[in-house]
Tab-separated table of C-alpha atoms in Angstrom:
chain	number	residue	atom	x	y	z
A	1	MET	CA	131.885	18.658	23.112
A	2	ASP	CA	133.318	19.208	19.671
A	3	ARG	CA	133.292	22.561	17.882
A	4	LEU	CA	130.449	21.963	15.452
A	5	GLU	CA	128.200	20.626	18.213
A	6	LYS	CA	129.071	23.624	20.336
A	7	ILE	CA	128.209	26.145	17.601
A	8	ILE	CA	124.873	24.417	16.989
A	9	LYS	CA	124.142	24.363	20.738
A	10	ASN	CA	124.916	28.082	21.052
A	11	ILE	CA	122.779	28.992	18.060
A	12	LEU	CA	119.827	27.028	19.394
A	13	GLU	CA	120.213	28.615	22.835
A	14	PHE	CA	120.291	32.069	21.257
A	15	ARG	CA	117.011	31.348	19.501
A	16	GLU	CA	115.389	29.664	22.484
A	17	GLU	CA	116.155	32.530	24.857
A	18	ARG	CA	114.332	34.867	22.447
A	19	ASP	CA	111.492	32.441	21.762
A	20	TRP	CA	111.952	32.877	18.027
A	21	GLU	CA	111.358	29.289	16.919
A	22	GLN	CA	107.671	30.141	16.440
A	23	PHE	CA	108.635	32.376	13.475
A	24	HIS	CA	111.043	29.937	11.860
A	25	ASN	CA	109.368	28.120	8.977
A	26	PRO	CA	111.577	26.565	6.272
A	27	LYS	CA	110.613	29.032	3.532
A	28	ASP	CA	111.481	32.150	5.520
A	29	LEU	CA	114.646	30.532	6.876
A	30	ALA	CA	115.747	29.788	3.315
A	31	ILE	CA	114.947	33.388	2.377
A	32	SER	CA	117.172	34.575	5.249
A	33	LEU	CA	119.962	32.418	3.961
A	34	ASN	CA	119.564	33.922	0.497
A	35	LEU	CA	119.552	37.485	1.808
A	36	GLU	CA	122.739	36.904	3.779
A	37	ALA	CA	124.381	35.239	0.790
A	38	SER	CA	123.556	38.370	-1.221
A	39	GLU	CA	125.140	40.563	1.421
A	40	LEU	CA	128.339	38.550	1.153
A	41	LEU	CA	128.345	38.872	-2.626
A	42	GLU	CA	127.819	42.622	-2.413
A	43	HIS	CA	131.269	42.967	-0.798
A	44	PHE	CA	132.930	41.713	-3.970
A	45	GLN	CA	130.903	43.631	-6.528
A	46	TRP	CA	132.391	46.271	-8.855
A	47	LYS	CA	135.910	45.222	-7.891
A	48	SER	CA	138.786	43.711	-9.811
A	49	ASP	CA	140.733	40.780	-8.367
A	50	GLU	CA	143.372	43.153	-6.992
A	51	GLU	CA	140.797	45.471	-5.459
A	52	ILE	CA	139.081	42.486	-3.860
A	53	GLU	CA	142.312	41.321	-2.272
A	54	GLU	CA	142.895	44.746	-0.765
A	55	TYR	CA	139.263	45.069	0.256
A	56	ILE	CA	139.338	41.740	2.081
A	57	ALA	CA	142.417	42.735	4.039
A	58	GLU	CA	140.660	45.896	5.209
A	59	ASN	CA	137.183	44.438	5.791
A	60	LYS	CA	137.807	41.029	7.269
A	61	ASP	CA	135.517	41.636	10.226
A	62	SER	CA	132.438	42.530	8.256
A	63	ILE	CA	133.016	39.699	5.770
A	64	SER	CA	133.437	37.290	8.699
A	65	GLN	CA	130.106	38.484	10.037
A	66	GLU	CA	128.350	37.756	6.746
A	67	LEU	CA	129.828	34.269	6.651
A	68	ALA	CA	128.780	33.745	10.275
A	69	ASP	CA	125.227	34.805	9.410
A	70	ILE	CA	125.102	32.357	6.527
A	71	LEU	CA	126.400	29.511	8.691
A	72	TYR	CA	123.879	30.457	11.379
A	73	TRP	CA	120.995	29.871	8.939
A	74	VAL	CA	122.520	26.717	7.435
A	75	LEU	CA	122.791	25.171	10.880
A	76	LEU	CA	119.327	26.288	12.012
A	77	ILE	CA	117.679	24.941	8.864
A	78	SER	CA	119.577	21.666	9.146
A	79	HIS	CA	118.529	21.372	12.788
A	80	ASP	CA	114.863	22.159	12.104
A	81	LEU	CA	114.704	19.706	9.224
A	82	ASP	CA	116.442	17.058	11.323
A	83	ILE	CA	119.370	16.870	8.923
A	84	ASP	CA	122.829	15.869	10.165
A	85	ILE	CA	124.824	18.436	8.248
A	86	GLU	CA	128.159	16.701	8.825
A	87	SER	CA	126.910	13.464	7.239
A	88	ALA	CA	125.249	15.524	4.504
A	89	VAL	CA	128.585	17.074	3.511
A	90	GLN	CA	130.406	13.752	3.628
A	91	GLU	CA	127.694	12.166	1.455
A	92	LYS	CA	127.793	15.074	-0.977
A	93	LEU	CA	131.579	14.835	-1.305
A	94	LYS	CA	131.168	11.166	-2.244
A	95	LEU	CA	128.532	12.037	-4.849
A	96	ASN	CA	130.682	14.827	-6.251
A	97	ALA	CA	133.684	12.515	-6.377
A	98	LYS	CA	131.656	10.296	-8.721
A	99	LYS	CA	130.439	13.231	-10.805
A	100	TYR	CA	133.937	14.680	-10.972
A	101	PRO	CA	136.431	11.800	-10.999
A	102	VAL	CA	139.975	13.071	-10.434
A	103	GLU	CA	141.330	11.704	-13.711
A	104	LYS	CA	138.689	13.563	-15.738
A	105	ALA	CA	138.164	16.723	-13.696
A	106	LYS	CA	141.718	17.565	-12.677
A	107	GLY	CA	142.552	21.143	-13.602
A	108	LYS	CA	139.334	21.573	-15.544
A	109	HIS	CA	136.425	23.702	-14.484
A	110	THR	CA	133.832	22.073	-16.676
A	111	LYS	CA	130.359	21.124	-15.475
A	112	TYR	CA	130.172	17.372	-14.907
A	113	THR	CA	127.611	17.035	-17.698
A	114	ASP	CA	130.282	18.245	-20.145
A	115	LEU	CA	133.252	16.247	-18.827
B	1	MET	CA	140.271	15.617	15.084
B	2	ASP	CA	136.902	17.252	15.706
B	3	ARG	CA	134.030	17.195	13.238
B	4	LEU	CA	134.314	20.698	11.859
B	5	GLU	CA	138.056	20.337	11.303
B	6	LYS	CA	137.436	17.023	9.580
B	7	ILE	CA	134.830	18.456	7.195
B	8	ILE	CA	137.129	21.341	6.292
B	9	LYS	CA	140.032	18.939	5.753
B	10	ASN	CA	137.930	16.730	3.463
B	11	ILE	CA	136.656	19.673	1.457
B	12	LEU	CA	140.159	21.004	0.933
B	13	GLU	CA	141.407	17.555	-0.100
B	14	PHE	CA	138.557	17.258	-2.585
B	15	ARG	CA	139.568	20.534	-4.170
B	16	GLU	CA	143.286	19.849	-4.073
B	17	GLU	CA	142.965	16.466	-5.785
B	18	ARG	CA	141.179	18.220	-8.669
B	19	ASP	CA	143.529	21.192	-8.721
B	20	TRP	CA	140.594	23.588	-8.621
B	21	GLU	CA	142.015	26.236	-6.308
B	22	GLN	CA	143.288	28.113	-9.365
B	23	PHE	CA	139.659	28.897	-10.330
B	24	HIS	CA	138.529	29.923	-6.862
B	25	ASN	CA	138.449	33.687	-6.522
B	26	PRO	CA	136.232	35.252	-3.831
B	27	LYS	CA	133.694	36.746	-6.237
B	28	ASP	CA	132.953	33.501	-8.055
B	29	LEU	CA	132.931	31.559	-4.781
B	30	ALA	CA	130.342	33.981	-3.395
B	31	ILE	CA	128.327	33.567	-6.601
B	32	SER	CA	128.405	29.779	-6.103
B	33	LEU	CA	127.112	30.224	-2.587
B	34	ASN	CA	124.275	32.389	-3.896
B	35	LEU	CA	123.337	29.918	-6.615
B	36	GLU	CA	123.186	27.054	-4.116
B	37	ALA	CA	121.148	29.171	-1.691
B	38	SER	CA	118.678	29.771	-4.537
B	39	GLU	CA	118.430	26.061	-5.198
B	40	LEU	CA	117.521	25.473	-1.565
B	41	LEU	CA	114.852	28.163	-1.699
B	42	GLU	CA	113.363	26.703	-4.860
B	43	HIS	CA	112.366	23.592	-2.890
B	44	PHE	CA	109.982	25.639	-0.751
B	45	GLN	CA	108.445	27.793	-3.472
B	46	TRP	CA	104.735	27.652	-4.392
B	47	LYS	CA	103.975	25.559	-1.305
B	48	SER	CA	101.890	26.178	1.788
B	49	ASP	CA	103.276	25.325	5.233
B	50	GLU	CA	101.519	21.948	5.171
B	51	GLU	CA	102.767	21.141	1.678
B	52	ILE	CA	106.292	22.075	2.728
B	53	GLU	CA	106.174	19.727	5.701
B	54	GLU	CA	105.088	16.864	3.479
B	55	TYR	CA	107.598	17.820	0.798
B	56	ILE	CA	110.463	17.818	3.283
B	57	ALA	CA	109.561	14.354	4.533
B	58	GLU	CA	109.689	13.040	0.959
B	59	ASN	CA	112.729	14.987	-0.262
B	60	LYS	CA	115.103	15.017	2.667
B	61	ASP	CA	118.019	13.707	0.623
B	62	SER	CA	117.944	16.372	-2.029
B	63	ILE	CA	117.431	19.133	0.541
B	64	SER	CA	120.368	17.744	2.538
B	65	GLN	CA	122.470	17.940	-0.591
B	66	GLU	CA	121.626	21.607	-1.124
B	67	LEU	CA	122.545	22.417	2.474
B	68	ALA	CA	125.772	20.451	2.075
B	69	ASP	CA	126.607	22.446	-1.058
B	70	ILE	CA	126.031	25.701	0.785
B	71	LEU	CA	128.194	24.638	3.721
B	72	TYR	CA	130.869	23.509	1.271
B	73	TRP	CA	131.144	27.049	-0.135
B	74	VAL	CA	130.923	28.741	3.279
B	75	LEU	CA	133.845	26.667	4.519
B	76	LEU	CA	135.914	27.122	1.357
B	77	ILE	CA	135.430	30.875	1.362
B	78	SER	CA	136.260	31.076	5.071
B	79	HIS	CA	139.386	29.026	4.491
B	80	ASP	CA	140.550	31.062	1.487
B	81	LEU	CA	139.973	34.349	3.310
B	82	ASP	CA	141.752	33.019	6.371
B	83	ILE	CA	138.653	33.400	8.527
B	84	ASP	CA	138.092	31.129	11.534
B	85	ILE	CA	134.407	30.446	10.978
B	86	GLU	CA	133.858	29.067	14.471
B	87	SER	CA	135.130	32.257	16.122
B	88	ALA	CA	133.178	34.288	13.551
B	89	VAL	CA	129.901	32.659	14.617
B	90	GLN	CA	130.666	33.057	18.321
B	91	GLU	CA	131.527	36.744	17.755
B	92	LYS	CA	128.372	37.280	15.704
B	93	LEU	CA	126.210	35.695	18.410
B	94	LYS	CA	127.679	38.149	20.915
B	95	LEU	CA	126.953	41.086	18.587
B	96	ASN	CA	123.424	39.850	17.954
B	97	ALA	CA	122.872	39.405	21.683
B	98	LYS	CA	123.556	43.122	22.076
B	99	LYS	CA	121.362	44.064	19.125
B	100	TYR	CA	118.589	41.796	20.348
B	101	PRO	CA	118.670	41.758	24.173
B	102	VAL	CA	116.455	38.975	25.546
B	103	GLU	CA	114.246	41.335	27.561
B	104	LYS	CA	113.393	43.387	24.457
B	105	ALA	CA	113.426	40.807	21.700
B	106	LYS	CA	111.724	37.849	23.393
B	107	GLY	CA	108.824	36.609	21.309
B	108	LYS	CA	109.081	39.528	18.902
B	109	HIS	CA	110.285	39.343	15.351
B	110	THR	CA	111.083	42.998	14.919
B	111	LYS	CA	114.280	44.269	13.307
B	112	TYR	CA	116.670	45.544	15.980
B	113	THR	CA	116.403	49.080	14.619
B	114	ASP	CA	112.693	49.012	15.536
B	115	LEU	CA	112.976	47.358	18.963
C	1	MET	CA	108.383	57.570	-28.791
C	2	ASP	CA	106.722	54.704	-26.975
C	3	ARG	CA	107.028	54.142	-23.243
C	4	LEU	CA	109.529	51.293	-23.245
C	5	GLU	CA	111.829	53.157	-25.628
C	6	LYS	CA	111.544	56.236	-23.440
C	7	ILE	CA	112.479	54.378	-20.261
C	8	ILE	CA	115.482	52.810	-21.966
C	9	LYS	CA	116.532	56.202	-23.350
C	10	ASN	CA	116.288	57.823	-19.918
C	11	ILE	CA	118.243	55.035	-18.232
C	12	LEU	CA	121.011	55.259	-20.799
C	13	GLU	CA	121.161	59.044	-20.426
C	14	PHE	CA	121.385	58.710	-16.656
C	15	ARG	CA	124.358	56.401	-17.046
C	16	GLU	CA	126.039	58.445	-19.768
C	17	GLU	CA	125.860	61.679	-17.800
C	18	ARG	CA	127.715	59.964	-14.974
C	19	ASP	CA	130.165	58.167	-17.260
C	20	TRP	CA	129.414	54.861	-15.563
C	21	GLU	CA	129.452	52.589	-18.593
C	22	GLN	CA	133.155	51.939	-17.980
C	23	PHE	CA	132.224	50.014	-14.786
C	24	HIS	CA	129.400	48.012	-16.314
C	25	ASN	CA	130.546	44.528	-17.184
C	26	PRO	CA	127.917	41.759	-17.519
C	27	LYS	CA	128.943	39.884	-14.363
C	28	ASP	CA	128.670	42.889	-12.057
C	29	LEU	CA	125.453	44.014	-13.732
C	30	ALA	CA	123.940	40.584	-13.122
C	31	ILE	CA	125.119	40.784	-9.506
C	32	SER	CA	123.335	44.143	-9.170
C	33	LEU	CA	120.169	42.609	-10.500
C	34	ASN	CA	120.458	39.803	-7.945
C	35	LEU	CA	121.056	42.202	-5.066
C	36	GLU	CA	118.001	44.256	-5.982
C	37	ALA	CA	115.886	41.121	-6.385
C	38	SER	CA	116.935	40.161	-2.831
C	39	GLU	CA	115.879	43.547	-1.541
C	40	LEU	CA	112.440	43.056	-3.033
C	41	LEU	CA	112.134	39.623	-1.452
C	42	GLU	CA	113.157	40.981	1.943
C	43	HIS	CA	109.955	43.040	2.031
C	44	PHE	CA	107.848	39.885	2.089
C	45	GLN	CA	109.877	37.855	4.559
C	46	TRP	CA	108.539	36.734	7.963
C	47	LYS	CA	105.024	37.752	6.970
C	48	SER	CA	101.808	35.816	6.468
C	49	ASP	CA	99.631	36.479	3.411
C	50	GLU	CA	97.446	38.883	5.418
C	51	GLU	CA	100.433	40.727	6.823
C	52	ILE	CA	101.900	41.041	3.332
C	53	GLU	CA	98.702	42.576	1.995
C	54	GLU	CA	98.684	45.162	4.760
C	55	TYR	CA	102.423	45.739	4.364
C	56	ILE	CA	102.099	46.391	0.634
C	57	ALA	CA	99.356	48.957	1.175
C	58	GLU	CA	101.602	50.851	3.591
C	59	ASN	CA	104.887	50.472	1.708
C	60	LYS	CA	103.977	50.808	-1.928
C	61	ASP	CA	106.584	53.481	-2.590
C	62	SER	CA	109.554	51.547	-1.345
C	63	ILE	CA	108.394	48.365	-3.112
C	64	SER	CA	107.938	50.375	-6.330
C	65	GLN	CA	111.498	51.582	-5.971
C	66	GLU	CA	112.839	48.044	-5.687
C	67	LEU	CA	110.925	46.999	-8.799
C	68	ALA	CA	112.226	50.066	-10.613
C	69	ASP	CA	115.783	49.156	-9.634
C	70	ILE	CA	115.326	45.656	-10.972
C	71	LEU	CA	113.882	46.901	-14.246
C	72	TYR	CA	116.731	49.412	-14.504
C	73	TRP	CA	119.280	46.571	-14.493
C	74	VAL	CA	117.236	44.318	-16.785
C	75	LEU	CA	117.085	47.068	-19.389
C	76	LEU	CA	120.753	48.043	-19.032
C	77	ILE	CA	121.917	44.451	-19.368
C	78	SER	CA	119.645	43.888	-22.367
C	79	HIS	CA	120.983	47.052	-23.979
C	80	ASP	CA	124.634	46.210	-23.333
C	81	LEU	CA	124.217	42.687	-24.662
C	82	ASP	CA	122.347	44.006	-27.695
C	83	ILE	CA	119.208	42.068	-26.786
C	84	ASP	CA	115.791	43.356	-27.837
C	85	ILE	CA	113.965	42.666	-24.596
C	86	GLU	CA	110.512	43.056	-26.119
C	87	SER	CA	111.173	40.353	-28.717
C	88	ALA	CA	112.824	38.258	-26.016
C	89	VAL	CA	109.643	38.268	-23.913
C	90	GLN	CA	107.425	37.514	-26.897
C	91	GLU	CA	109.716	34.615	-27.881
C	92	LYS	CA	109.753	33.310	-24.317
C	93	LEU	CA	105.963	33.401	-24.093
C	94	LYS	CA	105.805	31.274	-27.251
C	95	LEU	CA	108.285	28.784	-25.782
C	96	ASN	CA	106.389	28.673	-22.493
C	97	ALA	CA	103.122	28.172	-24.353
C	98	LYS	CA	104.623	24.979	-25.807
C	99	LYS	CA	106.016	23.843	-22.458
C	100	TYR	CA	102.739	24.614	-20.727
C	101	PRO	CA	99.895	23.966	-23.207
C	102	VAL	CA	96.613	25.377	-21.873
C	103	GLU	CA	94.816	22.033	-21.933
C	104	LYS	CA	97.454	20.403	-19.724
C	105	ALA	CA	98.571	23.285	-17.510
C	106	LYS	CA	95.263	24.991	-16.755
C	107	GLY	CA	94.804	25.404	-13.013
C	108	LYS	CA	97.873	23.298	-12.221
C	109	HIS	CA	101.105	24.611	-10.852
C	110	THR	CA	103.252	21.694	-11.869
C	111	LYS	CA	106.664	22.048	-13.480
C	112	TYR	CA	106.438	21.298	-17.208
C	113	THR	CA	108.668	18.253	-16.803
C	114	ASP	CA	105.951	16.723	-14.586
C	115	LEU	CA	102.901	17.693	-16.643
D	1	MET	CA	99.004	50.126	-28.157
D	2	ASP	CA	102.577	50.814	-27.146
D	3	ARG	CA	105.169	48.106	-26.639
D	4	LEU	CA	105.236	48.011	-22.848
D	5	GLU	CA	101.443	47.849	-22.655
D	6	LYS	CA	101.460	45.067	-25.225
D	7	ILE	CA	104.008	42.966	-23.312
D	8	ILE	CA	102.011	43.367	-20.098
D	9	LYS	CA	98.789	42.447	-21.895
D	10	ASN	CA	100.370	39.319	-23.382
D	11	ILE	CA	101.835	38.230	-20.043
D	12	LEU	CA	98.491	38.635	-18.301
D	13	GLU	CA	96.722	36.696	-21.058
D	14	PHE	CA	99.263	33.908	-20.771
D	15	ARG	CA	98.543	33.629	-17.062
D	16	GLU	CA	94.798	33.972	-17.402
D	17	GLU	CA	94.516	31.226	-20.015
D	18	ARG	CA	96.238	28.870	-17.566
D	19	ASP	CA	94.301	30.106	-14.530
D	20	TRP	CA	97.518	30.591	-12.595
D	21	GLU	CA	96.669	33.803	-10.786
D	22	GLN	CA	95.371	31.724	-7.874
D	23	PHE	CA	98.976	30.621	-7.137
D	24	HIS	CA	100.543	34.045	-7.472
D	25	ASN	CA	101.124	35.589	-4.058
D	26	PRO	CA	103.773	38.327	-3.731
D	27	LYS	CA	106.249	36.241	-1.720
D	28	ASP	CA	106.395	33.386	-4.218
D	29	LEU	CA	106.469	35.803	-7.145
D	30	ALA	CA	109.457	37.566	-5.596
D	31	ILE	CA	111.103	34.170	-5.062
D	32	SER	CA	110.581	33.409	-8.781
D	33	LEU	CA	112.231	36.668	-9.674
D	34	ASN	CA	115.201	35.800	-7.459
D	35	LEU	CA	115.560	32.321	-8.942
D	36	GLU	CA	115.569	33.693	-12.475
D	37	ALA	CA	118.068	36.397	-11.517
D	38	SER	CA	120.323	33.610	-10.201
D	39	GLU	CA	120.031	31.742	-13.471
D	40	LEU	CA	121.187	34.828	-15.345
D	41	LEU	CA	124.152	35.251	-13.017
D	42	GLU	CA	125.143	31.610	-13.448
D	43	HIS	CA	125.911	32.318	-17.116
D	44	PHE	CA	128.728	34.678	-16.141
D	45	GLN	CA	130.281	32.633	-13.346
D	46	TRP	CA	133.844	31.247	-13.508
D	47	LYS	CA	134.592	33.349	-16.558
D	48	SER	CA	137.009	36.170	-17.232
D	49	ASP	CA	135.859	39.295	-19.065
D	50	GLU	CA	137.150	37.897	-22.366
D	51	GLU	CA	135.503	34.525	-21.833
D	52	ILE	CA	132.230	36.281	-20.984
D	53	GLU	CA	132.320	38.258	-24.210
D	54	GLU	CA	132.818	35.112	-26.249
D	55	TYR	CA	130.211	33.255	-24.204
D	56	ILE	CA	127.610	35.954	-24.786
D	57	ALA	CA	128.167	35.866	-28.541
D	58	GLU	CA	127.534	32.114	-28.540
D	59	ASN	CA	124.690	32.006	-26.026
D	60	LYS	CA	122.605	35.063	-26.772
D	61	ASP	CA	119.383	33.102	-27.037
D	62	SER	CA	119.556	31.481	-23.647
D	63	ILE	CA	120.652	34.724	-21.982
D	64	SER	CA	117.753	36.517	-23.707
D	65	GLN	CA	115.418	33.922	-22.261
D	66	GLU	CA	116.672	34.523	-18.720
D	67	LEU	CA	116.196	38.264	-19.123
D	68	ALA	CA	112.720	37.666	-20.523
D	69	ASP	CA	111.868	35.493	-17.503
D	70	ILE	CA	113.030	38.214	-15.142
D	71	LEU	CA	111.022	40.884	-16.942
D	72	TYR	CA	107.997	38.573	-16.923
D	73	TRP	CA	108.072	38.450	-13.105
D	74	VAL	CA	108.818	42.168	-12.711
D	75	LEU	CA	105.785	43.032	-14.806
D	76	LEU	CA	103.503	40.490	-13.120
D	77	ILE	CA	104.463	41.660	-9.641
D	78	SER	CA	104.027	45.300	-10.639
D	79	HIS	CA	100.611	44.501	-12.070
D	80	ASP	CA	99.453	42.503	-9.063
D	81	LEU	CA	100.607	45.199	-6.648
D	82	ASP	CA	98.960	47.870	-8.782
D	83	ILE	CA	102.275	49.601	-9.441
D	84	ASP	CA	102.795	51.601	-12.636
D	85	ILE	CA	106.305	50.388	-13.421
D	86	GLU	CA	106.992	53.137	-15.948
D	87	SER	CA	106.295	55.893	-13.402
D	88	ALA	CA	108.236	53.887	-10.812
D	89	VAL	CA	111.364	53.932	-12.991
D	90	GLN	CA	110.998	57.625	-13.790
D	91	GLU	CA	110.568	58.420	-10.080
D	92	LYS	CA	113.553	56.270	-9.183
D	93	LEU	CA	115.749	57.993	-11.773
D	94	LYS	CA	114.849	61.340	-10.175
D	95	LEU	CA	115.721	60.013	-6.714
D	96	ASN	CA	118.986	58.559	-7.977
D	97	ALA	CA	119.822	61.836	-9.700
D	98	LYS	CA	119.666	63.495	-6.271
D	99	LYS	CA	121.684	60.744	-4.591
D	100	TYR	CA	124.235	60.800	-7.398
D	101	PRO	CA	124.501	64.368	-8.711
D	102	VAL	CA	126.470	64.461	-11.970
D	103	GLU	CA	129.141	66.827	-10.642
D	104	LYS	CA	129.953	64.494	-7.743
D	105	ALA	CA	129.311	61.080	-9.229
D	106	LYS	CA	130.778	61.464	-12.711
D	107	GLY	CA	133.291	58.731	-13.425
D	108	LYS	CA	133.178	57.460	-9.853
D	109	HIS	CA	131.636	54.227	-8.748
D	110	THR	CA	131.267	55.113	-5.107
D	111	LYS	CA	128.134	54.410	-3.067
D	112	TYR	CA	126.176	57.643	-2.567
D	113	THR	CA	126.780	57.481	1.176
D	114	ASP	CA	130.511	57.851	0.478
D	115	LEU	CA	130.362	60.547	-2.210
């Protein structure tokens, strides 16, 4: 079994063992995702680039946990909505490649509407 | 190559071709993640459970794209911070299993501090 | 002095006494606002409408504190960016009145682009 | 009538004329607040301090509108939950003054738990 499949399987087992699917509606799942994304952002607040670099070195574990939480919700939502997240990313990269063609977007951080 | 590795490889190639790594500091990456998480949540706002079900059936593509965007940032941030996201999720599941032991948490949606 | 002026005055004094203005750049202030908005949302997560009603009755103080935190940042940001927030709201209501004319928008919760 | 009272009155009239109160439950209102807070943050993303300063000078109107939107939701939620937002801020400033006493917090941007 490949790694992504295995993570998804483990996440679903974790939920199933606790019988939590009954609570998991899309709106509250998306709220969870937002709350965890906020917690990640909080790590980088009030810090300069140099302070962030140092902070990351010293707090890798807790930052990893926030990222894990976010991925947990992304994969649960995708599963519940019957979305193949791998195909979704590949499709999105194709769309973004059209929005941001290399020759126009290279080295520029301009929104595609302004390219 | 397994699926997760392949997605990460494609995402990094996408960025490299556009020479965008120079703009990608952790704070702004985490902001991106938050903005995309908001866009996902917006889909489910002002809707009852029944309306959400119907909405999802009719808007699967755009919801898939939001989830893809979120995963894109999760994987980029993990990469840039040198975090193995697969191990991070497996570690977090172990931690959560301790916080929420099956015998206490089954069928209950109570925060672990109140279990 | 009217109430809004008084709140703004008190907030600015609170900051000045602690000499915190040096840390307050717009990006981090906006992050603070987002973090507090998340904390408010967390109160209403995983709850049905009935549960929320009951929850609010029992947790009015902590919800009030979240709203106060949000207003604190709104007023600080407005002050620092030299924005008269009262005029801003009055202007926005005029704009919204054009986007959502009563005869079209009454009783409908449709985005203005779909009216 | 003082300014804060007048803003609240105008916001409530705007909603009443459109008969929108029926849609306004606390969870969706808090989501609105979060979405608008995200929109504010988006203005400051991918920009250095200098770029932000220049950006603000050129985009004051649209930033004012985001802040107005946020205040709109803060005041609506406060009203619907029967919270006197002015007292809430004054109470919160007192609490924060205890958490961050001037002699300890002056010139330091440390979380109160670490002071």
